[in-house]
Structures are given as structure tokens and as C-alpha cells.
JSON list of C-alpha atoms and ligand atoms in Angstrom, two decimals:
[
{"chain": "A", "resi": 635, "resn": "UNK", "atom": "CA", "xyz": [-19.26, 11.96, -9.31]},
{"chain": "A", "resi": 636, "resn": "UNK", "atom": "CA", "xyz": [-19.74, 10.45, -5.93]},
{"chain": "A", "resi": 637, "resn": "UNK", "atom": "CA", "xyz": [-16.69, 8.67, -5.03]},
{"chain": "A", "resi": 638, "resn": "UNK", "atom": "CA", "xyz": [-15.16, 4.97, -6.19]},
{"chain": "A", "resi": 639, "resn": "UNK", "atom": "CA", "xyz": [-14.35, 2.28, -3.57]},
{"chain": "A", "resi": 640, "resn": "UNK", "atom": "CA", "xyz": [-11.61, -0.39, -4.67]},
{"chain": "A", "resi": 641, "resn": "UNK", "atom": "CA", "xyz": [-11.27, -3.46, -2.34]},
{"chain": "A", "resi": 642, "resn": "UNK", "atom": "CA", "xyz": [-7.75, -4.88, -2.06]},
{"chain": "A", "resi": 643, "resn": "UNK", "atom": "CA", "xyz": [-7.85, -8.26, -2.90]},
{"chain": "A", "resi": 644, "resn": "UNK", "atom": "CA", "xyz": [-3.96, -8.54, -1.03]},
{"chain": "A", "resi": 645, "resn": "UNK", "atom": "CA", "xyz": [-5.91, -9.18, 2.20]},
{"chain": "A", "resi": 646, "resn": "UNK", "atom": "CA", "xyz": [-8.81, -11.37, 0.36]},
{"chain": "A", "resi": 647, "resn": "UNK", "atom": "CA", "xyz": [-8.90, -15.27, 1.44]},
{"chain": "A", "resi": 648, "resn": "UNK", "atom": "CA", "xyz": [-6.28, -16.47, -1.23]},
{"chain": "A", "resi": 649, "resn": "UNK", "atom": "CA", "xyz": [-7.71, -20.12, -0.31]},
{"chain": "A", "resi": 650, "resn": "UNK", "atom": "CA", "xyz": [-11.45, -19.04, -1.41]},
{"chain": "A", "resi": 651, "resn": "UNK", "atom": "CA", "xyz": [-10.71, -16.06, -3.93]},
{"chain": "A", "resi": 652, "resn": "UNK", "atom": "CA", "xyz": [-13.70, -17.33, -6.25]},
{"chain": "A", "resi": 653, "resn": "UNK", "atom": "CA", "xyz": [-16.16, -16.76, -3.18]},
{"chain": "A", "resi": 654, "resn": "UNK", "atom": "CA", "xyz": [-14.84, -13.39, -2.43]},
{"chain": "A", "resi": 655, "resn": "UNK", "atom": "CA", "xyz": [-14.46, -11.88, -5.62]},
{"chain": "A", "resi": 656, "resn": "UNK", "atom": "CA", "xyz": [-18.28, -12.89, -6.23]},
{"chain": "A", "resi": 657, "resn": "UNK", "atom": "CA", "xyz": [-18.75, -11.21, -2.99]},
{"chain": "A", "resi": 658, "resn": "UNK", "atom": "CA", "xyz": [-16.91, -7.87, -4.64]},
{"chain": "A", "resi": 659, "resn": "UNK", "atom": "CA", "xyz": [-19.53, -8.26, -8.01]},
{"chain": "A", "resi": 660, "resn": "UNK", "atom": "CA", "xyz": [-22.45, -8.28, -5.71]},
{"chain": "A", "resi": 661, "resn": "UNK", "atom": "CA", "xyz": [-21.02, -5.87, -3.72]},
{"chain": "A", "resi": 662, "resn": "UNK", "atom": "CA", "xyz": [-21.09, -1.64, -4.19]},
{"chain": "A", "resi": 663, "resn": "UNK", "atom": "CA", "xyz": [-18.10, -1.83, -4.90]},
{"chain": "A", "resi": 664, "resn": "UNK", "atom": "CA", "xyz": [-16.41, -0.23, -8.04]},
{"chain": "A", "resi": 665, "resn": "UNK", "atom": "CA", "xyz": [-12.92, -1.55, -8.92]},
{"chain": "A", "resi": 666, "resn": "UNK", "atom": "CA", "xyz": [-10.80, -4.45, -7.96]},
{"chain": "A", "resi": 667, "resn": "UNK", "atom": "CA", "xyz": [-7.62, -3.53, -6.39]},
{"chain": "A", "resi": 668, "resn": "UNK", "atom": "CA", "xyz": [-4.54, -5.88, -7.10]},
{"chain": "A", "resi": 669, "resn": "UNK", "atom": "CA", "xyz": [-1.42, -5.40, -5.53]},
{"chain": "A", "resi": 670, "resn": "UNK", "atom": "CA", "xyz": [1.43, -6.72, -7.46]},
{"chain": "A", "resi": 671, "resn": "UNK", "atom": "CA", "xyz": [4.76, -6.92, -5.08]},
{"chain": "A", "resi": 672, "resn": "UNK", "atom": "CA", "xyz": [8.27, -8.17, -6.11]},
{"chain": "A", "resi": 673, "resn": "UNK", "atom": "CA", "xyz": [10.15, -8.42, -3.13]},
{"chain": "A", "resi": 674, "resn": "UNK", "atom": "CA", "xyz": [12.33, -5.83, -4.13]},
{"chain": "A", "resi": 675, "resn": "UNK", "atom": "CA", "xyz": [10.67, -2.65, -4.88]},
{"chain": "A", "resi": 676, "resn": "UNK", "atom": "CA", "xyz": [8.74, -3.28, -1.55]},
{"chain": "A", "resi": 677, "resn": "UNK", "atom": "CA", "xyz": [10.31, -5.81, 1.14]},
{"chain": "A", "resi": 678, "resn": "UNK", "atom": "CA", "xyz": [6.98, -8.49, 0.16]},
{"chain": "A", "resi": 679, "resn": "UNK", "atom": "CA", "xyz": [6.04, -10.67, -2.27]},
{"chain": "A", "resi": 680, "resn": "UNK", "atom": "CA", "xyz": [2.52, -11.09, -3.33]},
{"chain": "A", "resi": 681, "resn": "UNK", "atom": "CA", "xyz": [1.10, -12.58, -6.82]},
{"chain": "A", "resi": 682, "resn": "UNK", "atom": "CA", "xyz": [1.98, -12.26, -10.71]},
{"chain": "A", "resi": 683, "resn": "UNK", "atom": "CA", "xyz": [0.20, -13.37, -14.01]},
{"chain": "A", "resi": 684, "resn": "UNK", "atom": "CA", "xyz": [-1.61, -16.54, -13.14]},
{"chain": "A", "resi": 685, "resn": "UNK", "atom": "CA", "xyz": [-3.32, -15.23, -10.09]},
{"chain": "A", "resi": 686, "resn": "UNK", "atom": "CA", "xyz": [-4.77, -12.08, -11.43]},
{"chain": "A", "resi": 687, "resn": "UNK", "atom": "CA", "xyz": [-5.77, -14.16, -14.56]},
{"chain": "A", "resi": 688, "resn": "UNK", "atom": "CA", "xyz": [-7.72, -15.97, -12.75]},
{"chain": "A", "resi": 689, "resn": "UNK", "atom": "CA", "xyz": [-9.32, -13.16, -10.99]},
{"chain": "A", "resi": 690, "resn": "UNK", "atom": "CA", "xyz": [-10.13, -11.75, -14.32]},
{"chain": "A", "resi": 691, "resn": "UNK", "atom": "CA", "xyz": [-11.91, -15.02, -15.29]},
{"chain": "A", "resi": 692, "resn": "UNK", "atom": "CA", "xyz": [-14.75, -13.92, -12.22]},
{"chain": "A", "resi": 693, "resn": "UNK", "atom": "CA", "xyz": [-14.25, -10.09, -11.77]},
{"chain": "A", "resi": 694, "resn": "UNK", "atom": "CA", "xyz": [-17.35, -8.30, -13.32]},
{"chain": "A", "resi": 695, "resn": "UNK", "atom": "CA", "xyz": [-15.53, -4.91, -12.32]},
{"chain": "A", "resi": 696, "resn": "UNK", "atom": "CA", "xyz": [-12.37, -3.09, -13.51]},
{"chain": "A", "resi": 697, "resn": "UNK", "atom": "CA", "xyz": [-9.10, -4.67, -12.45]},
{"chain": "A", "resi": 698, "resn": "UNK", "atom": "CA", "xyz": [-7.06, -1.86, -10.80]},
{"chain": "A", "resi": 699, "resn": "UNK", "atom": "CA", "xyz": [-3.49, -2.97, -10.80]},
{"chain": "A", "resi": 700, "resn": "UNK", "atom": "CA", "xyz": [-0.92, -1.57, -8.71]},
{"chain": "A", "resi": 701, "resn": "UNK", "atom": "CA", "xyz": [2.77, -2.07, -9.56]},
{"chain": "A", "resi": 702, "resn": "UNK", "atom": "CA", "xyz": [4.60, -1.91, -6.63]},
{"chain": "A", "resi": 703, "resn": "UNK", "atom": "CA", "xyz": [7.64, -3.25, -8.75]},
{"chain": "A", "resi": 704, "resn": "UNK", "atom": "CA", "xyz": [11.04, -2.24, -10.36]},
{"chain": "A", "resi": 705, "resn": "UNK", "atom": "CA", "xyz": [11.26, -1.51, -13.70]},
{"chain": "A", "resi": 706, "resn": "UNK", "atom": "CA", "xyz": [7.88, -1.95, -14.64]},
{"chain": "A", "resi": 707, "resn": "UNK", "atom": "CA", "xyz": [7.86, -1.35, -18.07]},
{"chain": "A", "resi": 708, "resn": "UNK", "atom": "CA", "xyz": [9.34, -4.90, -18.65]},
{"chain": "A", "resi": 709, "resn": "UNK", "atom": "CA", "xyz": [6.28, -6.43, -17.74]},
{"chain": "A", "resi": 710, "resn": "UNK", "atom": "CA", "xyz": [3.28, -3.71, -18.80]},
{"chain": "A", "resi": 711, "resn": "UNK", "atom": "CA", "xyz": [1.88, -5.66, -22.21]},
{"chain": "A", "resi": 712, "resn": "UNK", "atom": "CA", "xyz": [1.67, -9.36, -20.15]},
{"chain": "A", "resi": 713, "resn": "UNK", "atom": "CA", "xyz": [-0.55, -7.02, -17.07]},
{"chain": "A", "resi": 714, "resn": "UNK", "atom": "CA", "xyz": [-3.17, -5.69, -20.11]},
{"chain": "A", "resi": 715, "resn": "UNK", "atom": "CA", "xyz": [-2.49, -8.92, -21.70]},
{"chain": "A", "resi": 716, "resn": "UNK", "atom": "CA", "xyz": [-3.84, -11.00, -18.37]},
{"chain": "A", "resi": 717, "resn": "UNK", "atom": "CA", "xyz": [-6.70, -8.21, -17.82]},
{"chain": "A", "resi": 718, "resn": "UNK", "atom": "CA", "xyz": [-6.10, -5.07, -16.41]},
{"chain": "A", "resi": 719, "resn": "UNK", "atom": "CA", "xyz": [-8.09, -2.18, -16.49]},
{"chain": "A", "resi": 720, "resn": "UNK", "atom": "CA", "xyz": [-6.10, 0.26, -14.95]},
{"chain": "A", "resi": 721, "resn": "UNK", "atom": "CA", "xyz": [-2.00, 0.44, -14.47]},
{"chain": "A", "resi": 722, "resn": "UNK", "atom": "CA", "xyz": [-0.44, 2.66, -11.67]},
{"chain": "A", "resi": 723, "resn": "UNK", "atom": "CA", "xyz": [2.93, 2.67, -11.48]},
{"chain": "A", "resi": 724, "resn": "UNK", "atom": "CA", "xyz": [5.27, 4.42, -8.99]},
{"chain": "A", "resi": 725, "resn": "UNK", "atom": "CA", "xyz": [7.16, 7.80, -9.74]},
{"chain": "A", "resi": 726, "resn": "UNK", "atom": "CA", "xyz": [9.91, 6.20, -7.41]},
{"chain": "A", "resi": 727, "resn": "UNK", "atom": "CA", "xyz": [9.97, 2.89, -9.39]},
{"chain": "A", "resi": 728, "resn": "UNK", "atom": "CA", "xyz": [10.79, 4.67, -12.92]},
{"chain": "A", "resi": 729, "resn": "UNK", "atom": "CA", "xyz": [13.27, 6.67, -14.75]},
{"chain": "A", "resi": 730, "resn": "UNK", "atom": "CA", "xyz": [11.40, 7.43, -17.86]},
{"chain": "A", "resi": 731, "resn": "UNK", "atom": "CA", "xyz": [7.99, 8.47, -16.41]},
{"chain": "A", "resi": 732, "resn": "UNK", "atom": "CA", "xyz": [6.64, 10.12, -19.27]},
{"chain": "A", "resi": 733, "resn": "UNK", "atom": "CA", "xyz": [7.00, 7.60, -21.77]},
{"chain": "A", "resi": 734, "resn": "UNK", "atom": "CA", "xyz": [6.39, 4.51, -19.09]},
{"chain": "A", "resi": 735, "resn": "UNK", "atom": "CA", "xyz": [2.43, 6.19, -19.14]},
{"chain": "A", "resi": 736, "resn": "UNK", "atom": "CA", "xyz": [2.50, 6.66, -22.88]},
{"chain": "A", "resi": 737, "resn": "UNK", "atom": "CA", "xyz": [3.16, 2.51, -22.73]},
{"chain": "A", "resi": 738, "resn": "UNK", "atom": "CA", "xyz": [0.51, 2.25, -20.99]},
{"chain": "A", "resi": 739, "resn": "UNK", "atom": "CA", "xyz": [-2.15, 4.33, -22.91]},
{"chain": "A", "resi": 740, "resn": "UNK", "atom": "CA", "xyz": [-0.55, 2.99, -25.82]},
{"chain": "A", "resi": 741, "resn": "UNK", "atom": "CA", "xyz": [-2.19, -0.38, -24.83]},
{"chain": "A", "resi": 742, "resn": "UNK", "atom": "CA", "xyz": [-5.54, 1.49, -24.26]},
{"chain": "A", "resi": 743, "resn": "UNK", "atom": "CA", "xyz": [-5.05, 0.84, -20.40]},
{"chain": "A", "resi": 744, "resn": "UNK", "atom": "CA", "xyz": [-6.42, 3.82, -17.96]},
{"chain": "A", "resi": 745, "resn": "UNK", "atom": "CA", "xyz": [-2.48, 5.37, -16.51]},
{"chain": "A", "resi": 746, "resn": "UNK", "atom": "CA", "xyz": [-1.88, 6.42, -13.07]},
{"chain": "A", "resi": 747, "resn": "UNK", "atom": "CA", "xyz": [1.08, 7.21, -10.90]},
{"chain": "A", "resi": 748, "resn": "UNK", "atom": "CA", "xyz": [1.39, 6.35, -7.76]},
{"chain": "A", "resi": 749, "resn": "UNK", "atom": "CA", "xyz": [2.84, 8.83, -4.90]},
{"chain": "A", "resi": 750, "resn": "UNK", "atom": "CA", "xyz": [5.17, 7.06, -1.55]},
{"chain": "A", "resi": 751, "resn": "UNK", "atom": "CA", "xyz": [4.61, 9.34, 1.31]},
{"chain": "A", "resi": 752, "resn": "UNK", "atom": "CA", "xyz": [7.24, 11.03, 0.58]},
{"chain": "A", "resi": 753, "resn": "UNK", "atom": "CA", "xyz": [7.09, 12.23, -2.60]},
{"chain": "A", "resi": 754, "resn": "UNK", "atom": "CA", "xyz": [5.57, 15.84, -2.84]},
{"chain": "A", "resi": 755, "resn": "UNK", "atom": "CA", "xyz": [2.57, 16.19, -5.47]},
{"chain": "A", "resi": 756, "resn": "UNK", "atom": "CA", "xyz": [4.67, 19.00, -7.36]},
{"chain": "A", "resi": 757, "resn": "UNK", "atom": "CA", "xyz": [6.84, 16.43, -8.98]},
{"chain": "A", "resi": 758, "resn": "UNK", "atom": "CA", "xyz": [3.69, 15.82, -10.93]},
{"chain": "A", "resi": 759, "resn": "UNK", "atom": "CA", "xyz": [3.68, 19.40, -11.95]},
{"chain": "A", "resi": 760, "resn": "UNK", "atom": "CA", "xyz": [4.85, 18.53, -15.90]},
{"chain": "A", "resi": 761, "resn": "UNK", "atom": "CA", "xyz": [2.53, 15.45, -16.31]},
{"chain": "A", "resi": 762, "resn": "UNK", "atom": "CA", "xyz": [-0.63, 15.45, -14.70]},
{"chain": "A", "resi": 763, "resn": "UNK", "atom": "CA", "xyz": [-2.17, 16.47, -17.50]},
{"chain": "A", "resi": 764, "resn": "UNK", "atom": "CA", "xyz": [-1.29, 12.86, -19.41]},
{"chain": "A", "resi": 765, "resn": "UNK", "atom": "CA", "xyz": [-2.74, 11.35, -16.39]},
{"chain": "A", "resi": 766, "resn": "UNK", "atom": "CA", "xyz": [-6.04, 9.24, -15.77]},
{"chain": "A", "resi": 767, "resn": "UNK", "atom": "CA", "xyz": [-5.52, 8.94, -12.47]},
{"chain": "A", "resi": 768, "resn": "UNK", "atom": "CA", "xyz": [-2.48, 9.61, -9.60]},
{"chain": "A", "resi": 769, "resn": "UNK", "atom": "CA", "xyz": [-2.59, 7.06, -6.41]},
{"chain": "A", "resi": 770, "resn": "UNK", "atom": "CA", "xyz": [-1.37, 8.65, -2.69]},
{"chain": "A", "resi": 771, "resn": "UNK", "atom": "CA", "xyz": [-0.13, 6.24, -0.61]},
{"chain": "A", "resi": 772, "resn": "UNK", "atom": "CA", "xyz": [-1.31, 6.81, 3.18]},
{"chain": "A", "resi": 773, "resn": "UNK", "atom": "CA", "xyz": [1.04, 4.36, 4.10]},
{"chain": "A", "resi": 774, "resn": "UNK", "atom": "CA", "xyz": [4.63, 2.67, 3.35]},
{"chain": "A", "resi": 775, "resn": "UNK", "atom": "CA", "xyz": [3.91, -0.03, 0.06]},
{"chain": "A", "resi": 776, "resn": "UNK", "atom": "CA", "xyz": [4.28, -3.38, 1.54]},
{"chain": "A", "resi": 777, "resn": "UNK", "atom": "CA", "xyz": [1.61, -4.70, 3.66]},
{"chain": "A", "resi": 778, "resn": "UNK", "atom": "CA", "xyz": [-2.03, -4.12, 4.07]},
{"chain": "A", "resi": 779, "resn": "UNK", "atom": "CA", "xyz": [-3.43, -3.47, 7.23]},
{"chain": "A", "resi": 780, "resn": "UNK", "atom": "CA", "xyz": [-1.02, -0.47, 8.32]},
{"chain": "A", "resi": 781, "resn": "UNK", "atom": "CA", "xyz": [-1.61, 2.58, 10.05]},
{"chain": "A", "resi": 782, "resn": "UNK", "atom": "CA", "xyz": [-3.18, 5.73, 7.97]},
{"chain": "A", "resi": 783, "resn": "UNK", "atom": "CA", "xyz": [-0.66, 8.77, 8.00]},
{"chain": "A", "resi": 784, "resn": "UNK", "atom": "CA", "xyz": [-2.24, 12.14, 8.67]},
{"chain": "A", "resi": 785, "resn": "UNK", "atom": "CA", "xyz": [-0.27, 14.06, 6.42]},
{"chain": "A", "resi": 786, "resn": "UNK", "atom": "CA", "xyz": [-2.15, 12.29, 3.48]},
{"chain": "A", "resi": 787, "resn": "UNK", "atom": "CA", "xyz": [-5.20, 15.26, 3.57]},
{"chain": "A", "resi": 788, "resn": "UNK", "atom": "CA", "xyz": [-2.25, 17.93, 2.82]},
{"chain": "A", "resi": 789, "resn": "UNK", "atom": "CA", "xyz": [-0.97, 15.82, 0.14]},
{"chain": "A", "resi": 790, "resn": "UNK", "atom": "CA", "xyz": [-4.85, 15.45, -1.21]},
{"chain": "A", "resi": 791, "resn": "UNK", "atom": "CA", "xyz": [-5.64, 19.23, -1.20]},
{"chain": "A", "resi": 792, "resn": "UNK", "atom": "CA", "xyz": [-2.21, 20.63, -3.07]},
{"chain": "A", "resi": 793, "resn": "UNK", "atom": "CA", "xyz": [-2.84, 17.36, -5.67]},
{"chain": "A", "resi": 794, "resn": "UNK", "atom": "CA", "xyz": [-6.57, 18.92, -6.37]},
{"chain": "A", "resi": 795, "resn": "UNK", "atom": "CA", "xyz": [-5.09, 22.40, -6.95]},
{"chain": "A", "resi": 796, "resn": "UNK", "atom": "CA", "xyz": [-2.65, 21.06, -8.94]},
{"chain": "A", "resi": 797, "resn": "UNK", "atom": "CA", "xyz": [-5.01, 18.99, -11.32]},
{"chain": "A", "resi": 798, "resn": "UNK", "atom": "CA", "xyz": [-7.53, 21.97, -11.39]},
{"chain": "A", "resi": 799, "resn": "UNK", "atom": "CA", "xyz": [-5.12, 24.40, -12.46]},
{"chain": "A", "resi": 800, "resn": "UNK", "atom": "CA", "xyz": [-3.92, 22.24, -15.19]},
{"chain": "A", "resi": 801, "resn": "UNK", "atom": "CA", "xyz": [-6.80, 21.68, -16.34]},
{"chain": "A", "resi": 802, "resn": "UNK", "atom": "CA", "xyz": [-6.20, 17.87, -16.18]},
{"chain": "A", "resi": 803, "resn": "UNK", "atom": "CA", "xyz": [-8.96, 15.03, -15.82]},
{"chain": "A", "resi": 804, "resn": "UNK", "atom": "CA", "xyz": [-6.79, 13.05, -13.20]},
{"chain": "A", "resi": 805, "resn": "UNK", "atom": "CA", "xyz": [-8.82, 11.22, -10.52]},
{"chain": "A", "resi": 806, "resn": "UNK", "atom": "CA", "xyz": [-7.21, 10.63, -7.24]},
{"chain": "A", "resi": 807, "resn": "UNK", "atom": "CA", "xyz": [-7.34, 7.93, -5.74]},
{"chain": "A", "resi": 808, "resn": "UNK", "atom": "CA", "xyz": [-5.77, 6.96, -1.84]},
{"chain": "A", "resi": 809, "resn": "UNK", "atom": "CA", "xyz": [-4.48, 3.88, -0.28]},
{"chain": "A", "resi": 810, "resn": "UNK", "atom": "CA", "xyz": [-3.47, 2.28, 2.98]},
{"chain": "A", "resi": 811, "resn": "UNK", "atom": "CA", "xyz": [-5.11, 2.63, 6.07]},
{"chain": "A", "resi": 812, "resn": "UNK", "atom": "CA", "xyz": [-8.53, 3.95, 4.93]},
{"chain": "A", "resi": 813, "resn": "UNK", "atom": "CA", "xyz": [-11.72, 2.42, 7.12]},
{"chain": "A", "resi": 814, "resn": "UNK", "atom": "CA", "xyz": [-15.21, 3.87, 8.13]},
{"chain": "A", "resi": 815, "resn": "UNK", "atom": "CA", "xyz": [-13.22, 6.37, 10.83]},
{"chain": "A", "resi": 816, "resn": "UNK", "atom": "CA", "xyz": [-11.35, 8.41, 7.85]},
{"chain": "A", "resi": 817, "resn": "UNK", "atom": "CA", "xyz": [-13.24, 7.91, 4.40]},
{"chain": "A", "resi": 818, "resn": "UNK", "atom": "CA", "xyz": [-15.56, 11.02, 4.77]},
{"chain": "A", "resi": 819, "resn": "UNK", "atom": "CA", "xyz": [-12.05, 13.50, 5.76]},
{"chain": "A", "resi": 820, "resn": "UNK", "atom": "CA", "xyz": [-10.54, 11.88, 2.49]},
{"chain": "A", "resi": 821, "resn": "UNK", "atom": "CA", "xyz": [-13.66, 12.11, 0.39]},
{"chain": "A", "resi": 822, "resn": "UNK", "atom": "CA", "xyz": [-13.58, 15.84, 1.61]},
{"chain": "A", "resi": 823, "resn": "UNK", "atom": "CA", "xyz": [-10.26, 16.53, 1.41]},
{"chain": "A", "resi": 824, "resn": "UNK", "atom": "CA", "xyz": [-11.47, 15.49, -2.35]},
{"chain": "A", "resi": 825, "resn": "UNK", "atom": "CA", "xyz": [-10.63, 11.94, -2.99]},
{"chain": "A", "resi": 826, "resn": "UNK", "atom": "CA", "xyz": [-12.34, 9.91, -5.92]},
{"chain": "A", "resi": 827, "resn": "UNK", "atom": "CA", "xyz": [-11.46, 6.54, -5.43]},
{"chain": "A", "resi": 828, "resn": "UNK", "atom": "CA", "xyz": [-10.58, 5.00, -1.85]},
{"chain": "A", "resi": 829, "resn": "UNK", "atom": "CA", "xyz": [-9.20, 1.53, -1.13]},
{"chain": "A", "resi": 830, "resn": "UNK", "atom": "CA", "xyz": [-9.34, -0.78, 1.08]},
{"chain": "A", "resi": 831, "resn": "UNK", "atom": "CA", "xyz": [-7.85, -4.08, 2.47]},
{"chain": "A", "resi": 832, "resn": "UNK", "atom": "CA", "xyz": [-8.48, -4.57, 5.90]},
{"chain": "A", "resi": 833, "resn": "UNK", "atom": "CA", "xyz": [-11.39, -2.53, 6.55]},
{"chain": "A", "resi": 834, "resn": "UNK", "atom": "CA", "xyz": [-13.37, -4.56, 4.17]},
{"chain": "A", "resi": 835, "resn": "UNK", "atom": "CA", "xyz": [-12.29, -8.68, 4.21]},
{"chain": "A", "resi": 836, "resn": "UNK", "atom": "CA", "xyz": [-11.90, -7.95, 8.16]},
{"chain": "A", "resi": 837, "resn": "UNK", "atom": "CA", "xyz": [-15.16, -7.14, 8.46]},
{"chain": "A", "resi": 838, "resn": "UNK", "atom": "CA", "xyz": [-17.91, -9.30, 9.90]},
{"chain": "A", "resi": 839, "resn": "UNK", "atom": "CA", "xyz": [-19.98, -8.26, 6.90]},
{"chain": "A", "resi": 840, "resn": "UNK", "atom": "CA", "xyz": [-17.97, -6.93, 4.22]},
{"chain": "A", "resi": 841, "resn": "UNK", "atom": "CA", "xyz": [-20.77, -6.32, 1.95]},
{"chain": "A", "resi": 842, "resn": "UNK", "atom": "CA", "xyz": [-22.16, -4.55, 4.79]},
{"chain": "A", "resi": 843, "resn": "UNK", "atom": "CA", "xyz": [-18.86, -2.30, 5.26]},
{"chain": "A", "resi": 844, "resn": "UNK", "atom": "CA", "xyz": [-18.33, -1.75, 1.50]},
{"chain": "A", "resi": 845, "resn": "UNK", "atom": "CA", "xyz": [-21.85, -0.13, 1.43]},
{"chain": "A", "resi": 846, "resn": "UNK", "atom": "CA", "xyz": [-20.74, 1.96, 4.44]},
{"chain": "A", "resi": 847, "resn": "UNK", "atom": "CA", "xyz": [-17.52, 3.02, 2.95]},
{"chain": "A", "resi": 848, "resn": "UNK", "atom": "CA", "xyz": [-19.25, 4.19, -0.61]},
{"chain": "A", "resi": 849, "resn": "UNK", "atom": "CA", "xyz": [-22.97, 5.39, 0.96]},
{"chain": "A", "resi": 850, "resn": "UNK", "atom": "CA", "xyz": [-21.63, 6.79, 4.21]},
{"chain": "B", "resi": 263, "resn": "DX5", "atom": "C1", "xyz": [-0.18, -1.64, 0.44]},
{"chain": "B", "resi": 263, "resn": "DX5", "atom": "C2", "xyz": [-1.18, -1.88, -0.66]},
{"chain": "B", "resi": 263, "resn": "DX5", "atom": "C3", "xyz": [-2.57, -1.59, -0.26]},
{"chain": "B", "resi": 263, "resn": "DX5", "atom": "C4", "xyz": [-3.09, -2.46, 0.85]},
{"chain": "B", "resi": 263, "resn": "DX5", "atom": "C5", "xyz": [-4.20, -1.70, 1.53]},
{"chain": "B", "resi": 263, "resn": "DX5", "atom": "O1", "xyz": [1.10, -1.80, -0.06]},
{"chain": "B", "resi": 263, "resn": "DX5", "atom": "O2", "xyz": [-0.88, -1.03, -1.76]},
{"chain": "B", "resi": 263, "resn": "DX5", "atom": "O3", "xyz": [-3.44, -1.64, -1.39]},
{"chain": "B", "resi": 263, "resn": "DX5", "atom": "O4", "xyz": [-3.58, -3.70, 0.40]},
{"chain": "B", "resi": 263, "resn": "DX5", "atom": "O5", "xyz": [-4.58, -2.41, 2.64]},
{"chain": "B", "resi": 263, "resn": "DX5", "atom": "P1", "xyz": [-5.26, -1.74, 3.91]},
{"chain": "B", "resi": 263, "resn": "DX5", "atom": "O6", "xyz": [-6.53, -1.12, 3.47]},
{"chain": "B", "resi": 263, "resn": "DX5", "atom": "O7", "xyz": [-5.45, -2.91, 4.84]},
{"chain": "B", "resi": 263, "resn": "DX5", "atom": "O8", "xyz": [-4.29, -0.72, 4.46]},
{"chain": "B", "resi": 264, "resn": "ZN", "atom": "ZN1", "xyz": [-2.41, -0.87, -3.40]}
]
């Protein structure tokens, strides 16, 4: 499989979302990203139900929705309910892991769990095989447009030994940071699905750059 891109719609033109989510359809792009923040999980605030409704309404590609709330589980039904695809939610954001992703697949919504930078890959050691995908974060949840942290490739390698040796279908997928200058380490470092914010609705020509990031 060659690998996924995901634009993150956090740093999209919230005043002209129609116009750039048409740009993602036409785009190579694979997924919509969505960043959910509650100001409390992560020191920002960024959209809830009505917004990424009415992204769904437009987005001819799979709505991946990232959690980066508390107690998710509260509010998993009303993010399948409004459209998503895909749910990650983060190992530092739950208590009952296992049975937070059996929620989730229990809604017939692709599961993922999503890694802060410091949170070693072996903590994943007893569920990775229930998962459909498992998000790094190469940087601090919060804010797009941050700097990449190196140790991410580490964290990508031991996560691919991990899912090959237990036999599990996870895809992994990295976020924060990534641009033209680091995609090709990540995709060898064996990354399937790359995001990005900045790198894409910064760009000059961001259908231009998307086609860079996935052909490159
Ligand atoms: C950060 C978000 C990212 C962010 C990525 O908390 O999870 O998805 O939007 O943005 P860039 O690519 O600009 O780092
Ligand atoms: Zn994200």
C-alpha cells in the first residue's frame, strides 16, 4: 500500500471551509483530518458537532477524527452519529482503553489510539491486535503548525515490530510537524498515513503540495 495523506482541516480557512474541503476532494488526498479540542485535555479549543457536520455534508473522503478530549466515551455515538469514519482516541485521555475501542467498533467506526510523545509504543503491547489503526504524535496536541520531534522515527520502528509480531493489521499513522523535508524518513521509518496542517493550507498551491507529500 503506498502511503495515506490526511490534511488537517484545524489550519483550513474556517471562513471558506466549503472552498477548501472541495479543494481536499479534488485533491490526492486520502482522509480528512479533524481535530476535536476541549480546552482541557489540550490547553485549545477548536470545533464540536455542528462544524464537522457540516464538513460531512461536502467531504467525498473519510472523516478522520481525532479526540484530543477527556473522557471521550461520553461523546463517541454523537461523532459516528455526525459522520465519522475513523475515531482515535488518546491512551492518556482513558481509563478503560479496551472497552473505549470496542465502543467504537461497536458502532462500525475504524478504532485507533493515539500516542503523546511520551508514551512508549509497549503500552500497546496487550491491544494492538484490536486496533485499526494507532496515531504518533510528533508533537505536543494543541496547535498545528509546531515543530516535528526527532524521536518520532524510534517510536515508528519499535510500533512496526510490535504490530508485525502480533500479527495485528494496525496502520500507523503520524502527526504534527510533517512537511515535504520529513515525509519520505517517516514513510521509511514505515508510516501509512501522514498528516498535515500547515504544510498543506500554507502552501501557495496546496493541491500542488498534497501531490508532493503522497507522490514524492
Ligand atoms: C495537533 C493536531 C494536528 C495538527 C497538525 O494537535 O493534532 O493534527 O493540526 O498540524 P501541523 O501539520 O501544522 O503540525
Ligand atoms: Zn490531529
Amino acid at each position: 500500500m503506498s502511503h495515506l495523506i490526511a490534511p488537517s482541516l484545524l489550519s483550513a480557512d474556517f471562513a471558506n471551509l466549503e472552498q477548501d474541503i472541495k479543494m481536499i476532494n479534488n485533491s490526492d488526498a486520502d482522509w480528512f483530518h479533524i481535530d476535536v479540542m476541549d480546552g482541557l485535555f489540550v490547553p485549545n479549543i477548536s470545533f464540536g458537532f455542528p462544524v464537522i457536520k457540516a464538513i460531512k455534508k461536502h467531504a467525498k473522503k473519510p472523516l478522520d477524527v481525532h479526540l484530543m478530549i477527556v473522557d471521550p466515551d461520553r461523546y463517541l455515538e454523537e461523532f459516528k452519529n455526525v459522520g465519522a469514519d475513523i475515531i482515535t482516541i488518546h491512551y492518556e485521555a482513558v481509563t478503560h482503553l479496551h472497552r473505549s475501542i470496542q465502543k467504537i467498533k461497536s458502532l462500525n467506526v475504524k478504532a485507533g489510539v493515539v500516542l503523546n510523545p511520551h508514551t512508549n509504543v509497549i503500552l500497546l503491547e496487550d491491544i494492538i491486535s484490536e486496533l485499526d489503526l494507532v496515531l504518533i504524535m510528533s508533537v505536543n496536541p494543541g496547535y498545528g503548525g509546531q515543530k516535528f520531534i526527532e524521536n518520532t522515527y524510534s517510536k515508528i520502528s519499535k510500533l512496526k515490530n510490535l504490530i508485525k509480531q502480533k500479527n495485528s493489521n494496525a496502520l500507523i499513522e503520524v502527526d504534527g510537524g510533517i512537511g515535504i523535508s520529513n515525509i519520505n524518513k517517516l514513510v521509511e521509518a514505515g508510516a501509512d498515513v501522514l498528516v498535515a496542517g500547515n504544510a498543506v493550507f500554507g502552501a501557495t498551491n496546496p493541491i500542488d503540495t498534497i501531490k508532493q507529500l503522497k507522490y514524492l
